[in-house]
Short mmCIF file of C-alpha atoms in Angstrom, two decimals:
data_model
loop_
_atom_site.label_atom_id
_atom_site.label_comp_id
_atom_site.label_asym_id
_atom_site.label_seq_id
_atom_site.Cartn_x
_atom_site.Cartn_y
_atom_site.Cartn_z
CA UNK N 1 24.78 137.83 67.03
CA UNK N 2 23.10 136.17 63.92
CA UNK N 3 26.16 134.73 61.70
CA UNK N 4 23.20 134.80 59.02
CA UNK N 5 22.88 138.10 59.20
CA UNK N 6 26.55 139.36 60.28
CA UNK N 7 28.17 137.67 57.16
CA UNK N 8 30.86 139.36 55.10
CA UNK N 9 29.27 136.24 52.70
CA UNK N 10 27.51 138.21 50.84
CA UNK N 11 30.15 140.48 49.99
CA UNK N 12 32.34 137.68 48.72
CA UNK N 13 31.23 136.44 44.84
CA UNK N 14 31.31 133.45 43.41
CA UNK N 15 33.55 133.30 40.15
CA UNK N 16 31.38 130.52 38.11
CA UNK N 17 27.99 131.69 37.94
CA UNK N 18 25.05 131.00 39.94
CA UNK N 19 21.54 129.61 39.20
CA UNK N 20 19.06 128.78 41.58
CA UNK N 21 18.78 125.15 41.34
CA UNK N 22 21.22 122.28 41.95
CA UNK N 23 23.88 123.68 39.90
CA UNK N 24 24.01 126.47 42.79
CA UNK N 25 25.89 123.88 44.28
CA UNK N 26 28.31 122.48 41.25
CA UNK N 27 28.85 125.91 40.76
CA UNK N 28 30.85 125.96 43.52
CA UNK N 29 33.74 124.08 42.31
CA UNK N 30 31.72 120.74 42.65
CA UNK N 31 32.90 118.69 45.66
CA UNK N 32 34.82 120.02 48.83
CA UNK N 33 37.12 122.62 47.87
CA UNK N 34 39.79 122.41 51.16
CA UNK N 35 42.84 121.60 52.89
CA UNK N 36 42.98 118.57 54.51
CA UNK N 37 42.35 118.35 58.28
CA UNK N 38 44.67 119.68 60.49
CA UNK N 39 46.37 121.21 57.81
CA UNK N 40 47.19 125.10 57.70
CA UNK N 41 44.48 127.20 56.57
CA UNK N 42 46.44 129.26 54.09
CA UNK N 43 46.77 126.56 51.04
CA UNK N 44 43.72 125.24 49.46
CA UNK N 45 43.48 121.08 48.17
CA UNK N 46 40.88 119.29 46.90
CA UNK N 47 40.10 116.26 49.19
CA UNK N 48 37.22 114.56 50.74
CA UNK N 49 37.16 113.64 54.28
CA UNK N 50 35.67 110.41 55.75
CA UNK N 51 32.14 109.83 57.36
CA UNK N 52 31.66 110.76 60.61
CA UNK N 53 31.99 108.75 63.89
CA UNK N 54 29.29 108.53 66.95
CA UNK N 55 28.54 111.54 68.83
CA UNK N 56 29.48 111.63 72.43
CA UNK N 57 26.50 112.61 75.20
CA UNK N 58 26.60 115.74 76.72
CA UNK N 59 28.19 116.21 79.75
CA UNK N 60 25.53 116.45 82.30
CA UNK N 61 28.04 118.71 84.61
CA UNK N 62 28.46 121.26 82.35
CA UNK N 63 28.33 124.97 83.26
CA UNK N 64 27.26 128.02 80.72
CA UNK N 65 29.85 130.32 80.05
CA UNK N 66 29.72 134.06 80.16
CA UNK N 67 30.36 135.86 77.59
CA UNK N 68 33.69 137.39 78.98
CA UNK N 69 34.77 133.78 78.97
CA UNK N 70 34.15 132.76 75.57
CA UNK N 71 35.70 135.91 74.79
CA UNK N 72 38.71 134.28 75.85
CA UNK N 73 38.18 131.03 74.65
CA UNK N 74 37.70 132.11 70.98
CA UNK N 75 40.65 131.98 68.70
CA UNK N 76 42.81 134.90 67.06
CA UNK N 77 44.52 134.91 64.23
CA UNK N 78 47.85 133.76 65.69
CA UNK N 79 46.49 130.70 66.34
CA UNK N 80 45.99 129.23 63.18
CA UNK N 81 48.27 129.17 60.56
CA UNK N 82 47.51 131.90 56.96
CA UNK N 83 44.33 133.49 59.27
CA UNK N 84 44.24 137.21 59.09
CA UNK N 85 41.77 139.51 61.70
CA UNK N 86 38.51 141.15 60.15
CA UNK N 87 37.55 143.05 63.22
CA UNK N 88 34.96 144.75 60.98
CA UNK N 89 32.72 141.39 61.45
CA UNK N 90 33.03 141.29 65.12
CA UNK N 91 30.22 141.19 67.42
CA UNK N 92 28.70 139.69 70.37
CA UNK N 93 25.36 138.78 71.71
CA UNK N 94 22.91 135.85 71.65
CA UNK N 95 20.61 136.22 69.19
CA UNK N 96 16.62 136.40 70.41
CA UNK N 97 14.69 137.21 66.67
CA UNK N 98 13.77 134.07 64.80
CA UNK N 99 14.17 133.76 61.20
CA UNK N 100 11.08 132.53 58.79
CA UNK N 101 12.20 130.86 55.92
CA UNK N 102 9.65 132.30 53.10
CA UNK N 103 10.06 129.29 50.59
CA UNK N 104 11.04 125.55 51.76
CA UNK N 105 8.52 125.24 54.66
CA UNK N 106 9.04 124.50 58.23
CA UNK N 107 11.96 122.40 57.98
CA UNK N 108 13.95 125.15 56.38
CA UNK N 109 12.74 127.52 59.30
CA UNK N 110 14.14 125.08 61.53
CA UNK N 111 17.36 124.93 60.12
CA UNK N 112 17.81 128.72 59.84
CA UNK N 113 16.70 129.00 63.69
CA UNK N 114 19.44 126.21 64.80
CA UNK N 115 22.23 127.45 62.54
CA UNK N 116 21.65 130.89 64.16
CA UNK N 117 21.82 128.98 67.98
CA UNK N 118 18.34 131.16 68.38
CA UNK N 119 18.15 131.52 71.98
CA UNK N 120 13.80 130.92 72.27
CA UNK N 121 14.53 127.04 71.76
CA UNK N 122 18.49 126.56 72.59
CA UNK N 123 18.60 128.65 75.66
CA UNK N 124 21.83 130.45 74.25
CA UNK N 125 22.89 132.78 77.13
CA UNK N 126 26.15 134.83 75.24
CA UNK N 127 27.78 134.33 72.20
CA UNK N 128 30.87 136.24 70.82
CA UNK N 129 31.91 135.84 66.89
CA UNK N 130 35.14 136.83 65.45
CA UNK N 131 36.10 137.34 61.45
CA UNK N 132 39.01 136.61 59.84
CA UNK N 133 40.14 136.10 56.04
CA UNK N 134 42.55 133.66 54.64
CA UNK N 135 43.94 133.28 51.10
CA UNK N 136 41.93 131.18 48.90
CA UNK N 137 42.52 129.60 45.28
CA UNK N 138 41.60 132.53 43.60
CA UNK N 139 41.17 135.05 46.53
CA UNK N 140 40.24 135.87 49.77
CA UNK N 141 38.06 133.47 51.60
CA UNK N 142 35.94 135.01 54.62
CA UNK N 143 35.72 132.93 57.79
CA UNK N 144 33.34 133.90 61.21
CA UNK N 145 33.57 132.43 64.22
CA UNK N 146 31.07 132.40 65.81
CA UNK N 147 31.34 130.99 69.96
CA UNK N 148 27.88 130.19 71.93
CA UNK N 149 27.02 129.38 75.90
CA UNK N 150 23.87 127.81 76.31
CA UNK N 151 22.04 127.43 79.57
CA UNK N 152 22.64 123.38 79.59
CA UNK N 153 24.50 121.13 77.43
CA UNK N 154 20.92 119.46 76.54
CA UNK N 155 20.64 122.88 74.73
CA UNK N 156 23.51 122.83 72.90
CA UNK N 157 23.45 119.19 71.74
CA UNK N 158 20.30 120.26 70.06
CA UNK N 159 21.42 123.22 68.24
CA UNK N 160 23.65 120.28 66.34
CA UNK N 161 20.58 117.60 66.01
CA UNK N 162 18.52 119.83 64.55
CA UNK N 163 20.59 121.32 61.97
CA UNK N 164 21.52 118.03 61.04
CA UNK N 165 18.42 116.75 60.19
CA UNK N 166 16.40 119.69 59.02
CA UNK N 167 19.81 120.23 56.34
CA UNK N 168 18.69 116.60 54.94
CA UNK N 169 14.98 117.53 54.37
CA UNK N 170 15.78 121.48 53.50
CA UNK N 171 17.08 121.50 49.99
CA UNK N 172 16.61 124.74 48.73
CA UNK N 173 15.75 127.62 50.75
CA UNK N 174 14.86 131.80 51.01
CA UNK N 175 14.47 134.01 54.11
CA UNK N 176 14.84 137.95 54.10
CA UNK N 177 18.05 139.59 55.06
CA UNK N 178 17.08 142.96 54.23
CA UNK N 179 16.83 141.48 51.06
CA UNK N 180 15.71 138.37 49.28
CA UNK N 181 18.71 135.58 50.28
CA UNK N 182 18.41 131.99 48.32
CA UNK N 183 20.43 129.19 49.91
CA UNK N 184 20.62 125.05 47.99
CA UNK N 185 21.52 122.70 50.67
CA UNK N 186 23.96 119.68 50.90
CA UNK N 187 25.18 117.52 54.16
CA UNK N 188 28.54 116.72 54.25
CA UNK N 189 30.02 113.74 55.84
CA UNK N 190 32.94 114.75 57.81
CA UNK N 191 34.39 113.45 60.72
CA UNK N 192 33.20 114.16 64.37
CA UNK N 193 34.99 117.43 65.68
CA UNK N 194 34.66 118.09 69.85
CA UNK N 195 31.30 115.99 71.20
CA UNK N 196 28.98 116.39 68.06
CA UNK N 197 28.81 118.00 64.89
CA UNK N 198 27.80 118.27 61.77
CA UNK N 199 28.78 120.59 58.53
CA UNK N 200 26.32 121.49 55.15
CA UNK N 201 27.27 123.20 52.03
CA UNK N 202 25.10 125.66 50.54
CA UNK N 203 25.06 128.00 47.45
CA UNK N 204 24.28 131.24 48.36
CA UNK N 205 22.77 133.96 46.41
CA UNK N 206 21.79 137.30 47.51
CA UNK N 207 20.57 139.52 44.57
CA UNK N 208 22.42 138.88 41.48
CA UNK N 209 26.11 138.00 43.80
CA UNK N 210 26.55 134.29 44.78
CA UNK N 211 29.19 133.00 47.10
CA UNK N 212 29.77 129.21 48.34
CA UNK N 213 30.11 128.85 52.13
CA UNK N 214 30.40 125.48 54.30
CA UNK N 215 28.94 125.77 57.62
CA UNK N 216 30.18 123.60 60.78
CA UNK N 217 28.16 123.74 64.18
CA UNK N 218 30.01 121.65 66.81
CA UNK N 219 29.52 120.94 70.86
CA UNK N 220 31.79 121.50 73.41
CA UNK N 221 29.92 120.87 76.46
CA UNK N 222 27.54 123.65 76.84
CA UNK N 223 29.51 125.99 74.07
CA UNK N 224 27.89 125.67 70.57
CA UNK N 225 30.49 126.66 67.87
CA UNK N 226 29.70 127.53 64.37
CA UNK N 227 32.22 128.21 61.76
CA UNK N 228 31.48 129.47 58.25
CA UNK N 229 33.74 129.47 55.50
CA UNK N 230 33.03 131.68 52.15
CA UNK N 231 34.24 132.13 49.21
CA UNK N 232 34.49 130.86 45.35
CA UNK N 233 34.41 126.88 46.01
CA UNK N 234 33.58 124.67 49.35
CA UNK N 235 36.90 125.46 51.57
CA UNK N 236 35.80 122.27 53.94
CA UNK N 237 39.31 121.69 54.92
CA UNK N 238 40.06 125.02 55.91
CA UNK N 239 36.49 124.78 57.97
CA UNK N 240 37.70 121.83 59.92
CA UNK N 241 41.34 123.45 60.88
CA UNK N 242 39.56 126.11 62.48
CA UNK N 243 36.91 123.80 64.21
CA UNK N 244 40.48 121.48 65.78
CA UNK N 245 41.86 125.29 66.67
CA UNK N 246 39.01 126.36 68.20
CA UNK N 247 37.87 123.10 70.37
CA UNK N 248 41.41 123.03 71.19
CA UNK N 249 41.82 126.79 72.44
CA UNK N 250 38.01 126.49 74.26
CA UNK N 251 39.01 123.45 75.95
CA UNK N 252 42.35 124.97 77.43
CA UNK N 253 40.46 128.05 78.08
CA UNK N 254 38.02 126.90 80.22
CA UNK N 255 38.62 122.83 80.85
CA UNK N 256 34.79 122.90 82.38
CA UNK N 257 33.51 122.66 79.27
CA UNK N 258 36.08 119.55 78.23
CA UNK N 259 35.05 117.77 75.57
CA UNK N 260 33.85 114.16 76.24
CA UNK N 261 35.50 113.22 72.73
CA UNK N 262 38.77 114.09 73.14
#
């Protein structure tokens, strides 16, 4: 399943407004709206974390999972403080269309086509993705979890280069979703969460309703995880308590897939 497409996003508005340029992005709240890391996911703070550390290699060993095992290996609500269940955003299957970007060239393809783990070029096998909400500054704040098996760990590792780099040369962005959706880019520098990762801010608008979501892909072996957190300002602390929950959770689930980083 496409978290692109799946997203309760673009139900959830922004409230500064939105125009479609950099202040997309200081609309947001400017900086990363968040709880610290490892903190519960229920309180907002304003902090920024530090720069990232090395990635790990993959693990050559590595086995895909199916998806009746990531199905156990991703995280309910009970397992992290404030989180509530959306079932309504629950899905499951790896998704086979690729997305075009239709303004910000190739590089902006690429990073739609990574973030969505699109199985043509990252051999993704299954995928499950769960929604939850959580209580933001000033309202709800939608979160999807989204778990992926790829068919080597090669596979996953590059689901995390490439969105990486194609976020630092993809500013500013549209692809259809049924409808025109506009996205302004930003890297963040975070630190490392299982053997790779890497998060990006964007402003999002989708007609005339803008929302601000952080996105964090991370590798756990073969798994690729992507978390995406919605709502009025950048919740990046609230993104990486759920990436510690869930590398935590899909690492007792199914030690196979043990992450060479922890």
């Amino acid at each position: 399943m496409d978290l692109l497409r799946a997203g309760r996003a673009g139900r959830v508005v922004c409230v500064a407004a939105f125009v479609l340029s950099v202040g997309a992005l200081s609309a947001c709240g400017g900086g990363s709206g968040g709880s610290s890391s490892g903190s519960s996911a229920g309180t907002a703070r304003t902090s920024e974390p530090s720069v990232s550390a090395s990635p790990s290699a993959p693990s050559a060993h590595a086995k895909p999972l199916t998806e009746g095992r990531l199905k156990a290996a991703v995280i309910t609500a009970a397992d992290v403080p404030g989180l509530r269940a959306d079932t309504s955003e629950d899905g499951s299957g790896a998704e086979t269309q690729r997305i075009t970007a239709t303004s910000g060239g190739p590089v902006c393809t690429e990073f739609l086509n990574a973030m969505s783990a699109y199985a043509g070029t990252y051999g993704s096998s299954a995928a499950v993705v769960r929604g939850f909400t959580v209580q933001g500054s000033n309202g709800p704040v939608s979160i999807l979890v989204s778990l992926v098996s790829h068919t080597s760990a090669a596979g996953a590792q590059r689901v995390i280069g490439d969105t990486r780099k194609s976020a630092k040369g993809c500013a500013h962005l549209t692809y259809d979703n049924g409808g025109s959706t506009r996205m302004n880019l930003a890297p963040l520098s975070l630190p490392v969460m299982g053997d790779d990762s890497t998060v990006t801010r964007a402003g999002v608008i989708i007609g005339k309703r803008g929302f601000c979501m952080v996105t964090g892909l991370v590798r756990v072996g073969t798994v690729s995880l992507n978390i995406m957190v919605s709502g009025d300002r950048y919740y990046s602390g609230e993104l990486q308590t759920i990436a510690k929950a869930s590398v935590s959770k899909l690492e007792k689930a199914d030690p196979q897939v043990g992450s060479t980083a922890s």
